[in-house]
Amino acid sequence: MTNQILQERYEIQKELNSNPGRKTLLAKDLETEELVAIKILHFGGEIKWQDLRLFEREAQILQQLSHPAIPNYLNSFELDLPDIKGFALVQTYIPATSLEEYIRAGRAFNEAEVKQIAKALLEVLNYLHSGQYPVIHRDIKPSNILLGNRSGNHVGEVYLVDFGAVKTTAQNQSGTMTVVGTYGYMAQEQFGGRAVPASDLYSLGATLIYLVTGSHPSDLLDDDMAIKFEKSVNLSPSLIKWLKWMTQTTIRNRPSSAEIALKELENPTSAESNLAIGKPLKSKIKLIKEQDKLEIVSPPTGLDTPILVLCFVVLFLPSLFMILVFLGVIYSAITSDGIFVSAFTILFFAPIFSLIFAVWKKIIFTWLGYTCLSVNKDKIQRIYQIFYLRCFKSRPIPTSDIYKLEIVDRMVDDNSSKQQKHLVRLIISAGIGTYELANFRPEKKRFWQLKIQPSIFTASEIHWLAKELSDFLGLPISKDTV
């Protein structure tokens, strides 16, 4: 295809690489006189529908990104030539060499250079992951990281390329699971079709281990699927500990965000206890953590004794009276063959009993009810239970729809006390819905507003639970403070 002109604009210079169904070409843009890279997906026996979907997604997401270490989207078009039919994606050309090529050529990287590469890529990942809908690369590996010429003591400019496996957390994975990534650099959760920001951190850690060992990460796996590299490198204990932290097999044991990983790399403390937030003293919250499940169980709000006595006098006796009247009318109607009267009585008393049930439900749950926020690999939902009996459940939302954890910390007007209070909330955004943990409810709730309200947490409990959820889901915590 050399010297061939595509779209009457792009003159092919040479082929950069080629794989079944794909190839990347170097071309000259005749309008701008600049070199560009053209990725081509051509139709054939090797191409599946999933390949086309990923190719279109790459074009869509690249149009939304703007970072000096990421290729810029320039154009896309369909190809309908005698020798090739398919789709083309035009990006800026980066004249640099991949880390894979450097290693194969025998280049060695010292600790200072590895840290420079790590910091540069963490800044890129922080940019990708910090949007409203985090962008996950899903295929970070040595061949997708380019390195420009070194200058002085600097390792060179670092670039992250090939967004062909990219996705955002806004995209629902509740349908067919797609395993995307490269074995050895791919986190364990990706084998199940799940990818979170912490998955990219694992891939980055595995890539850096490849740089310092020269061995493919899959050759360093032990029986627990952990990468064992400590004995084959000459690195500082802090960097070894950091790399082990990045490549933990379980999401919750890795850094919860690129920002946290970068801070620890720049100022090592203890990666194993990094930003550890323990359970506050005297907290009655029960946290249940298992391999694939996390549940936050909060105790009932409780009712004071005078209120219980008031409820008994004002509600229990009238309720009992209404039930006896209802049963008496039904019995009289049945014994006198009054079917019409029986039906009328039921219709008359139905809304009254519905109201009585709603009031007593709120009283019982306020007095004895536990609230459970349950998150597992499939769904998240709120469950209301009395002791161990689970009575009511909210509509479940797929866990894959969770795209954001946000702590809101600000002063607000409290309508119930008519003064300003310090509000701390953890908002879990999942699809079009949200779950919330808060230290108080600024809106004034009347008793007759019969909806059961979620439990109230202290500010320290909210920060503790936010960290636990962040580790479990592999999502960073964003903050909105005023």
Short mmCIF file of C-alpha atoms in Angstrom, two decimals:
data_model
loop_
_atom_site.label_atom_id
_atom_site.label_comp_id
_atom_site.label_asym_id
_atom_site.label_seq_id
_atom_site.Cartn_x
_atom_site.Cartn_y
_atom_site.Cartn_z
CA MET A 1 0.00 0.00 0.00
CA THR A 2 3.05 2.29 -0.02
CA ASN A 3 2.40 5.64 -1.77
CA GLN A 4 -1.30 4.85 -1.97
CA ILE A 5 -3.55 7.81 -1.06
CA LEU A 6 -6.57 7.25 1.17
CA GLN A 7 -9.54 9.63 1.18
CA GLU A 8 -7.58 11.80 -1.29
CA ARG A 9 -5.64 13.06 1.73
CA TYR A 10 -3.45 10.47 3.45
CA GLU A 11 -0.40 9.22 1.53
CA ILE A 12 0.82 5.89 2.90
CA GLN A 13 4.54 5.91 3.77
CA LYS A 14 5.02 2.48 5.30
CA GLU A 15 3.46 -0.22 7.45
CA LEU A 16 4.23 0.10 11.17
CA ASN A 17 2.79 -3.22 12.34
CA SER A 18 0.30 -5.83 11.29
CA ASN A 19 -1.92 -8.40 13.04
CA PRO A 20 -4.71 -10.63 11.72
CA GLY A 21 -7.48 -8.30 10.60
CA ARG A 22 -5.58 -5.18 11.69
CA LYS A 23 -2.66 -3.08 10.63
CA THR A 24 -1.18 0.29 11.49
CA LEU A 25 0.21 2.52 8.76
CA LEU A 26 2.39 5.60 8.78
CA ALA A 27 0.97 8.22 6.43
CA LYS A 28 1.50 11.83 5.44
CA ASP A 29 -1.46 14.19 5.76
CA LEU A 30 -1.33 16.10 2.47
CA GLU A 31 -3.36 18.96 3.96
CA THR A 32 -1.21 19.58 7.04
CA GLU A 33 2.05 18.06 5.76
CA GLU A 34 2.33 16.15 9.07
CA LEU A 35 2.83 12.46 9.68
CA VAL A 36 -0.13 10.53 11.10
CA ALA A 37 -0.80 6.97 12.24
CA ILE A 38 -3.74 5.16 10.63
CA LYS A 39 -5.17 2.10 12.36
CA ILE A 40 -7.12 -0.09 9.95
CA LEU A 41 -9.65 -2.79 10.84
CA HIS A 42 -10.29 -4.70 7.64
CA PHE A 43 -13.12 -7.15 7.13
CA GLY A 44 -12.28 -10.80 6.85
CA GLY A 45 -12.54 -14.15 8.51
CA GLU A 46 -10.56 -13.02 11.57
CA ILE A 47 -12.86 -10.10 12.43
CA LYS A 48 -15.78 -10.54 14.81
CA TRP A 49 -18.59 -8.20 15.78
CA GLN A 50 -16.84 -7.55 19.11
CA ASP A 51 -13.75 -6.29 17.22
CA LEU A 52 -15.85 -3.73 15.35
CA ARG A 53 -17.56 -2.60 18.56
CA LEU A 54 -14.21 -2.06 20.30
CA PHE A 55 -12.83 -0.22 17.27
CA GLU A 56 -15.79 2.18 17.23
CA ARG A 57 -15.52 2.68 21.01
CA GLU A 58 -11.82 3.55 20.69
CA ALA A 59 -12.68 6.30 18.19
CA GLN A 60 -15.49 7.65 20.37
CA ILE A 61 -13.41 7.80 23.56
CA LEU A 62 -10.29 9.22 21.90
CA GLN A 63 -12.39 12.15 20.70
CA GLN A 64 -13.16 12.95 24.35
CA LEU A 65 -9.55 12.78 25.57
CA SER A 66 -6.91 15.47 25.50
CA HIS A 67 -3.58 14.71 27.13
CA PRO A 68 -0.01 15.20 25.84
CA ALA A 69 0.85 11.55 26.60
CA ILE A 70 -2.12 10.16 24.62
CA PRO A 71 -2.48 10.17 20.81
CA ASN A 72 -5.01 12.72 19.54
CA TYR A 73 -7.99 11.62 17.47
CA LEU A 74 -7.84 13.25 14.02
CA ASN A 75 -10.30 11.47 11.75
CA SER A 76 -12.11 8.23 11.00
CA PHE A 77 -13.70 6.86 7.84
CA GLU A 78 -14.80 3.71 6.00
CA LEU A 79 -12.50 2.03 3.52
CA ASP A 80 -13.92 0.55 0.35
CA LEU A 81 -10.93 -0.29 -1.86
CA PRO A 82 -10.42 -3.24 -4.19
CA ASP A 83 -7.74 -4.73 -1.92
CA ILE A 84 -9.12 -3.72 1.47
CA LYS A 85 -12.51 -2.98 3.00
CA GLY A 86 -13.01 -1.86 6.57
CA PHE A 87 -12.65 1.10 8.91
CA ALA A 88 -9.78 3.51 9.50
CA LEU A 89 -8.89 5.59 12.55
CA VAL A 90 -6.43 8.47 12.12
CA GLN A 91 -4.35 9.58 15.11
CA THR A 92 -1.32 11.75 15.72
CA TYR A 93 1.91 9.90 15.05
CA ILE A 94 4.31 9.56 17.99
CA PRO A 95 7.90 8.93 16.83
CA ALA A 96 8.97 6.84 19.82
CA THR A 97 10.00 3.28 20.71
CA SER A 98 7.98 0.89 22.86
CA LEU A 99 9.29 -0.48 26.14
CA GLU A 100 8.95 -3.96 24.65
CA GLU A 101 11.36 -3.07 21.84
CA TYR A 102 13.82 -1.50 24.27
CA ILE A 103 13.90 -4.63 26.47
CA ARG A 104 14.34 -6.92 23.49
CA ALA A 105 17.18 -4.71 22.28
CA GLY A 106 18.92 -5.26 25.62
CA ARG A 107 18.29 -1.90 27.30
CA ALA A 108 18.24 -2.05 31.09
CA PHE A 109 16.29 0.34 33.29
CA ASN A 110 17.58 1.42 36.69
CA GLU A 111 15.38 2.23 39.68
CA ALA A 112 15.33 5.98 39.04
CA GLU A 113 14.18 5.43 35.44
CA VAL A 114 11.51 2.94 36.50
CA LYS A 115 10.13 5.48 38.98
CA GLN A 116 10.08 8.18 36.28
CA ILE A 117 8.13 5.90 33.95
CA ALA A 118 5.76 4.91 36.78
CA LYS A 119 5.09 8.54 37.77
CA ALA A 120 4.43 9.60 34.17
CA LEU A 121 1.96 6.75 33.60
CA LEU A 122 0.23 7.26 36.95
CA GLU A 123 -0.41 10.88 35.97
CA VAL A 124 -1.96 9.66 32.71
CA LEU A 125 -4.09 7.11 34.57
CA ASN A 126 -5.16 9.73 37.10
CA TYR A 127 -6.40 11.81 34.15
CA LEU A 128 -8.25 8.84 32.65
CA HIS A 129 -9.77 7.63 35.91
CA SER A 130 -10.79 10.95 37.47
CA GLY A 131 -13.61 11.90 35.11
CA GLN A 132 -17.31 11.47 35.88
CA TYR A 133 -17.14 8.16 34.01
CA PRO A 134 -13.61 6.79 34.52
CA VAL A 135 -11.91 5.58 31.33
CA ILE A 136 -10.17 2.23 31.78
CA HIS A 137 -7.44 1.28 29.29
CA ARG A 138 -7.61 -2.50 30.04
CA ASP A 139 -4.47 -3.36 28.05
CA ILE A 140 -1.47 -1.62 29.62
CA LYS A 141 1.67 -3.56 28.68
CA PRO A 142 5.23 -2.81 27.45
CA SER A 143 4.26 -2.74 23.77
CA ASN A 144 1.60 -0.08 24.43
CA ILE A 145 3.95 2.28 26.26
CA LEU A 146 6.26 4.41 24.12
CA LEU A 147 9.41 6.11 25.28
CA GLY A 148 11.00 9.08 23.53
CA ASN A 149 14.70 9.74 23.42
CA ARG A 150 16.27 10.27 26.82
CA SER A 151 17.82 13.63 27.68
CA GLY A 152 20.38 13.96 30.46
CA ASN A 153 19.16 12.17 33.57
CA HIS A 154 15.59 12.00 32.30
CA VAL A 155 14.36 8.66 30.97
CA GLY A 156 12.48 10.35 28.11
CA GLU A 157 8.91 11.29 27.26
CA VAL A 158 6.40 8.56 28.15
CA TYR A 159 3.28 7.86 26.05
CA LEU A 160 0.34 5.49 26.50
CA VAL A 161 -1.07 4.25 23.19
CA ASP A 162 -3.46 1.68 21.68
CA PHE A 163 -6.86 2.31 23.23
CA GLY A 164 -8.41 -0.60 21.33
CA ALA A 165 -9.55 -2.29 24.55
CA VAL A 166 -10.73 0.86 26.30
CA LYS A 167 -14.05 1.14 28.14
CA THR A 168 -15.72 3.50 30.59
CA THR A 169 -17.45 2.58 33.84
CA ALA A 170 -20.68 4.05 32.43
CA GLN A 171 -20.91 1.11 30.04
CA ASN A 172 -23.07 -1.65 31.46
CA GLN A 173 -21.45 -5.06 31.72
CA SER A 174 -24.58 -6.83 32.88
CA GLY A 175 -24.93 -8.52 29.51
CA THR A 176 -22.35 -10.73 27.82
CA MET A 177 -19.00 -10.54 29.59
CA THR A 178 -16.03 -9.73 27.35
CA VAL A 179 -12.54 -10.77 28.40
CA VAL A 180 -10.15 -8.10 27.13
CA GLY A 181 -6.46 -7.74 27.96
CA THR A 182 -3.13 -9.53 27.66
CA TYR A 183 -2.30 -12.56 29.79
CA GLY A 184 0.38 -11.81 32.34
CA TYR A 185 -0.47 -8.10 32.46
CA MET A 186 -4.20 -8.61 33.02
CA ALA A 187 -5.66 -8.45 36.53
CA GLN A 188 -7.61 -11.49 37.74
CA GLU A 189 -10.97 -9.71 37.71
CA GLN A 190 -10.59 -9.13 33.96
CA PHE A 191 -10.78 -12.87 33.37
CA GLY A 192 -14.39 -12.58 34.55
CA GLY A 193 -15.11 -9.68 32.20
CA ARG A 194 -14.87 -7.04 34.94
CA ALA A 195 -12.49 -4.07 34.80
CA VAL A 196 -12.11 -1.18 37.25
CA PRO A 197 -9.48 1.57 37.61
CA ALA A 198 -7.47 -0.70 39.94
CA SER A 199 -7.20 -3.17 37.04
CA ASP A 200 -5.06 -0.64 35.15
CA LEU A 201 -2.88 -0.24 38.25
CA TYR A 202 -2.23 -3.99 38.29
CA SER A 203 -1.24 -3.92 34.61
CA LEU A 204 1.11 -1.00 35.24
CA GLY A 205 2.73 -2.83 38.16
CA ALA A 206 3.19 -5.97 36.05
CA THR A 207 4.72 -3.88 33.25
CA LEU A 208 7.22 -2.28 35.63
CA ILE A 209 8.14 -5.71 37.01
CA TYR A 210 8.87 -6.79 33.44
CA LEU A 211 11.21 -3.80 33.08
CA VAL A 212 13.23 -4.64 36.18
CA THR A 213 13.34 -8.42 35.69
CA GLY A 214 13.30 -8.85 31.91
CA SER A 215 10.89 -11.77 32.48
CA HIS A 216 7.28 -11.99 31.37
CA PRO A 217 5.00 -11.66 34.46
CA SER A 218 3.28 -14.97 33.65
CA ASP A 219 6.64 -16.71 34.18
CA LEU A 220 6.84 -15.28 37.72
CA LEU A 221 3.43 -16.39 39.00
CA ASP A 222 3.27 -18.62 42.08
CA ASP A 223 0.49 -21.05 43.02
CA ASP A 224 -1.64 -18.15 44.37
CA MET A 225 -1.29 -16.27 41.05
CA ALA A 226 0.84 -13.58 42.75
CA ILE A 227 3.89 -12.24 40.90
CA LYS A 228 7.07 -13.26 42.75
CA PHE A 229 9.98 -11.09 41.67
CA GLU A 230 11.72 -9.91 44.87
CA LYS A 231 14.68 -12.32 44.68
CA SER A 232 15.56 -11.46 41.08
CA VAL A 233 15.87 -7.67 41.39
CA ASN A 234 18.14 -5.17 43.08
CA LEU A 235 15.67 -2.51 44.17
CA SER A 236 15.01 -0.54 47.32
CA PRO A 237 12.65 -2.24 49.83
CA SER A 238 10.16 0.62 49.43
CA LEU A 239 9.88 0.15 45.65
CA ILE A 240 9.58 -3.64 46.01
CA LYS A 241 6.80 -3.17 48.55
CA TRP A 242 5.08 -0.66 46.25
CA LEU A 243 5.23 -3.01 43.24
CA LYS A 244 3.81 -5.85 45.35
CA TRP A 245 1.02 -3.50 46.46
CA MET A 246 0.20 -2.60 42.85
CA THR A 247 -0.02 -6.25 41.78
CA GLN A 248 -2.12 -7.70 44.58
CA THR A 249 -4.47 -10.33 43.17
CA THR A 250 -7.46 -8.94 45.11
CA ILE A 251 -8.82 -5.52 44.12
CA ARG A 252 -9.33 -4.33 47.68
CA ASN A 253 -5.64 -4.89 48.50
CA ARG A 254 -4.37 -2.63 45.68
CA PRO A 255 -4.26 1.18 45.73
CA SER A 256 -7.78 2.52 45.33
CA SER A 257 -6.66 5.18 42.82
CA ALA A 258 -3.73 6.29 40.67
CA GLU A 259 -3.47 9.43 42.80
CA ILE A 260 -2.93 7.40 45.99
CA ALA A 261 -0.42 5.13 44.23
CA LEU A 262 1.51 8.19 43.00
CA LYS A 263 1.62 9.77 46.46
CA GLU A 264 2.95 6.56 47.96
CA LEU A 265 5.58 6.22 45.23
CA GLU A 266 6.81 9.79 45.80
CA ASN A 267 6.66 9.61 49.61
CA PRO A 268 6.95 5.98 50.72
CA THR A 269 5.39 5.17 54.07
CA SER A 270 3.92 1.70 54.25
CA ALA A 271 2.04 0.59 51.17
CA GLU A 272 0.39 -2.19 53.15
CA SER A 273 -1.18 0.29 55.57
CA ASN A 274 -1.40 3.24 53.21
CA LEU A 275 -4.10 5.67 54.29
CA ALA A 276 -5.52 2.98 56.53
CA ILE A 277 -8.73 4.09 58.16
CA GLY A 278 -9.87 1.77 60.91
CA LYS A 279 -13.26 1.30 62.47
CA PRO A 280 -14.01 4.22 64.81
CA LEU A 281 -14.17 3.45 68.51
CA LYS A 282 -17.64 2.76 69.92
CA SER A 283 -19.06 2.39 66.41
CA LYS A 284 -22.01 -0.01 66.28
CA ILE A 285 -21.70 -0.51 62.53
CA LYS A 286 -21.05 -4.12 61.54
CA LEU A 287 -18.88 -4.62 58.46
CA ILE A 288 -19.00 -8.05 56.82
CA LYS A 289 -16.18 -8.62 54.32
CA GLU A 290 -15.74 -11.72 52.23
CA GLN A 291 -13.91 -12.49 48.99
CA ASP A 292 -16.83 -11.47 46.77
CA LYS A 293 -19.19 -9.70 49.20
CA LEU A 294 -19.23 -6.63 51.41
CA GLU A 295 -22.15 -5.72 53.70
CA ILE A 296 -22.59 -2.67 55.91
CA VAL A 297 -25.10 -3.42 58.67
CA SER A 298 -26.25 -0.45 60.78
CA PRO A 299 -28.29 -0.85 63.98
CA PRO A 300 -31.79 0.57 64.46
CA THR A 301 -32.17 4.23 65.30
CA GLY A 302 -34.24 3.32 68.36
CA LEU A 303 -37.17 4.98 70.08
CA ASP A 304 -37.24 6.59 73.50
CA THR A 305 -39.47 4.99 76.16
CA PRO A 306 -41.96 7.93 76.25
CA ILE A 307 -42.38 7.64 72.49
CA LEU A 308 -42.99 3.89 72.78
CA VAL A 309 -45.68 4.50 75.42
CA LEU A 310 -47.22 7.18 73.20
CA CYS A 311 -47.23 4.82 70.21
CA PHE A 312 -48.93 2.14 72.30
CA VAL A 313 -51.66 4.47 73.57
CA VAL A 314 -52.22 6.45 70.37
CA LEU A 315 -51.75 3.68 67.80
CA PHE A 316 -51.92 0.22 69.31
CA LEU A 317 -55.30 0.47 71.03
CA PRO A 318 -57.06 2.20 68.07
CA SER A 319 -55.49 -0.36 65.72
CA LEU A 320 -56.74 -3.22 67.88
CA PHE A 321 -60.19 -1.63 68.03
CA MET A 322 -60.33 -1.26 64.22
CA ILE A 323 -59.34 -4.91 63.75
CA LEU A 324 -62.04 -6.10 66.15
CA VAL A 325 -64.65 -3.91 64.44
CA PHE A 326 -63.57 -5.24 61.04
CA LEU A 327 -63.77 -8.87 62.17
CA GLY A 328 -67.15 -8.25 63.79
CA VAL A 329 -68.63 -6.72 60.64
CA ILE A 330 -67.26 -9.53 58.48
CA TYR A 331 -68.65 -12.17 60.85
CA SER A 332 -72.10 -10.52 60.89
CA ALA A 333 -72.12 -10.19 57.11
CA ILE A 334 -71.17 -13.85 56.59
CA THR A 335 -73.70 -15.21 59.07
CA SER A 336 -76.46 -13.19 57.39
CA ASP A 337 -75.32 -14.08 53.84
CA GLY A 338 -74.36 -10.48 53.22
CA ILE A 339 -71.78 -11.00 50.51
CA PHE A 340 -72.22 -7.44 49.25
CA VAL A 341 -71.75 -6.08 52.75
CA SER A 342 -68.61 -8.21 53.18
CA ALA A 343 -67.08 -6.86 49.94
CA PHE A 344 -68.02 -3.29 50.86
CA THR A 345 -66.49 -3.71 54.33
CA ILE A 346 -63.22 -5.03 52.90
CA LEU A 347 -62.98 -2.13 50.43
CA PHE A 348 -63.81 0.37 53.17
CA PHE A 349 -61.25 -0.94 55.64
CA ALA A 350 -58.45 -1.67 53.10
CA PRO A 351 -56.96 1.87 52.97
CA ILE A 352 -57.30 2.19 56.76
CA PHE A 353 -55.37 -1.03 57.34
CA SER A 354 -52.77 -0.01 54.70
CA LEU A 355 -52.13 3.18 56.66
CA ILE A 356 -51.99 1.31 59.95
CA PHE A 357 -49.52 -1.22 58.45
CA ALA A 358 -47.30 1.56 57.06
CA VAL A 359 -47.20 3.38 60.41
CA TRP A 360 -46.42 0.24 62.38
CA LYS A 361 -43.81 -0.84 59.84
CA LYS A 362 -41.93 2.42 60.35
CA ILE A 363 -42.24 2.19 64.14
CA ILE A 364 -41.01 -1.41 64.24
CA PHE A 365 -38.06 -0.76 61.92
CA THR A 366 -37.10 2.42 63.76
CA TRP A 367 -37.18 0.47 67.02
CA LEU A 368 -35.85 -2.94 65.99
CA GLY A 369 -34.87 -2.77 62.30
CA TYR A 370 -31.35 -3.10 60.94
CA THR A 371 -30.35 -1.52 57.61
CA CYS A 372 -27.94 -3.45 55.41
CA LEU A 373 -26.17 -2.09 52.32
CA SER A 374 -25.15 -5.25 50.47
CA VAL A 375 -22.59 -5.25 47.63
CA ASN A 376 -21.41 -8.37 45.83
CA LYS A 377 -19.96 -9.17 42.43
CA ASP A 378 -23.42 -9.09 40.84
CA LYS A 379 -25.54 -6.39 42.52
CA ILE A 380 -25.87 -3.65 45.11
CA GLN A 381 -29.06 -3.13 47.12
CA ARG A 382 -30.35 -1.91 50.47
CA ILE A 383 -31.96 -4.51 52.72
CA TYR A 384 -34.10 -3.89 55.82
CA GLN A 385 -34.11 -6.63 58.42
CA ILE A 386 -35.32 -7.32 61.95
CA PHE A 387 -32.47 -9.11 63.67
CA TYR A 388 -31.62 -11.83 61.09
CA LEU A 389 -34.95 -11.79 59.27
CA ARG A 390 -34.67 -9.84 56.00
CA CYS A 391 -38.07 -8.29 55.38
CA PHE A 392 -37.74 -5.67 52.63
CA LYS A 393 -35.24 -5.15 49.81
CA SER A 394 -34.72 -2.24 47.46
CA ARG A 395 -34.51 -2.78 43.72
CA PRO A 396 -31.04 -4.24 42.99
CA ILE A 397 -28.64 -2.49 40.62
CA PRO A 398 -25.79 -4.37 38.87
CA THR A 399 -22.45 -3.82 40.59
CA SER A 400 -20.92 -3.13 37.18
CA ASP A 401 -23.11 0.00 37.01
CA ILE A 402 -21.29 1.58 39.98
CA TYR A 403 -19.10 4.28 38.48
CA LYS A 404 -18.39 6.79 41.25
CA LEU A 405 -17.75 7.11 44.99
CA GLU A 406 -17.97 10.70 46.20
CA ILE A 407 -17.66 12.27 49.64
CA VAL A 408 -19.59 15.54 50.01
CA ASP A 409 -18.31 17.63 52.92
CA ARG A 410 -19.90 21.04 53.44
CA MET A 411 -21.93 23.32 55.68
CA VAL A 412 -25.68 23.24 54.98
CA ASP A 413 -28.88 24.65 56.45
CA ASP A 414 -30.63 22.11 58.66
CA ASN A 415 -34.38 22.66 58.40
CA SER A 416 -35.07 20.64 61.55
CA SER A 417 -32.84 22.76 63.82
CA LYS A 418 -32.97 26.04 61.86
CA GLN A 419 -29.18 26.37 61.89
CA GLN A 420 -26.16 25.43 59.82
CA LYS A 421 -24.57 22.02 60.34
CA HIS A 422 -21.55 20.18 58.99
CA LEU A 423 -22.89 17.62 56.48
CA VAL A 424 -20.75 14.66 55.44
CA ARG A 425 -22.20 12.28 52.85
CA LEU A 426 -20.88 9.33 50.89
CA ILE A 427 -22.71 9.07 47.57
CA ILE A 428 -22.47 5.80 45.62
CA SER A 429 -23.49 6.47 42.02
CA ALA A 430 -24.77 3.35 40.26
CA GLY A 431 -26.39 3.70 36.85
CA ILE A 432 -29.19 6.26 37.17
CA GLY A 433 -29.58 5.65 40.91
CA THR A 434 -27.60 6.49 44.03
CA TYR A 435 -27.05 5.10 47.50
CA GLU A 436 -26.11 7.45 50.30
CA LEU A 437 -24.58 7.35 53.77
CA ALA A 438 -24.93 10.61 55.71
CA ASN A 439 -24.25 11.98 59.19
CA PHE A 440 -27.68 13.65 59.32
CA ARG A 441 -30.69 14.46 57.14
CA PRO A 442 -30.91 18.20 56.42
CA GLU A 443 -34.53 17.91 55.25
CA LYS A 444 -37.18 17.92 57.95
CA LYS A 445 -38.94 14.55 58.16
CA ARG A 446 -42.36 14.35 59.76
CA PHE A 447 -43.51 11.16 61.43
CA TRP A 448 -46.34 10.74 58.97
CA GLN A 449 -43.87 10.71 56.08
CA LEU A 450 -43.89 6.96 56.28
CA LYS A 451 -40.84 6.06 54.18
CA ILE A 452 -38.22 4.20 56.21
CA GLN A 453 -35.11 6.40 56.26
CA PRO A 454 -31.58 4.98 55.96
CA SER A 455 -29.45 4.96 59.09
CA ILE A 456 -27.43 7.93 60.29
CA PHE A 457 -23.63 7.57 60.45
CA THR A 458 -20.90 9.63 62.09
CA ALA A 459 -18.42 11.49 59.87
CA SER A 460 -15.59 9.14 60.91
CA GLU A 461 -17.74 6.10 60.09
CA ILE A 462 -18.46 7.53 56.64
CA HIS A 463 -14.75 8.00 55.86
CA TRP A 464 -13.99 4.49 57.14
CA LEU A 465 -16.75 2.89 55.07
CA ALA A 466 -15.79 4.94 52.00
CA LYS A 467 -12.28 3.48 52.16
CA GLU A 468 -13.64 -0.06 52.57
CA LEU A 469 -16.00 0.36 49.58
CA SER A 470 -13.24 1.95 47.52
CA ASP A 471 -10.92 -1.00 48.18
CA PHE A 472 -13.65 -3.56 47.48
CA LEU A 473 -14.90 -1.97 44.24
CA GLY A 474 -11.54 -0.71 43.02
CA LEU A 475 -12.92 2.81 42.55
CA PRO A 476 -11.21 6.00 43.70
CA ILE A 477 -12.94 8.36 46.14
CA SER A 478 -13.65 11.83 44.78
CA LYS A 479 -14.35 14.70 47.14
CA ASP A 480 -16.69 17.67 46.91
CA THR A 481 -15.92 20.10 49.70
CA VAL A 482 -16.91 23.72 50.32
#
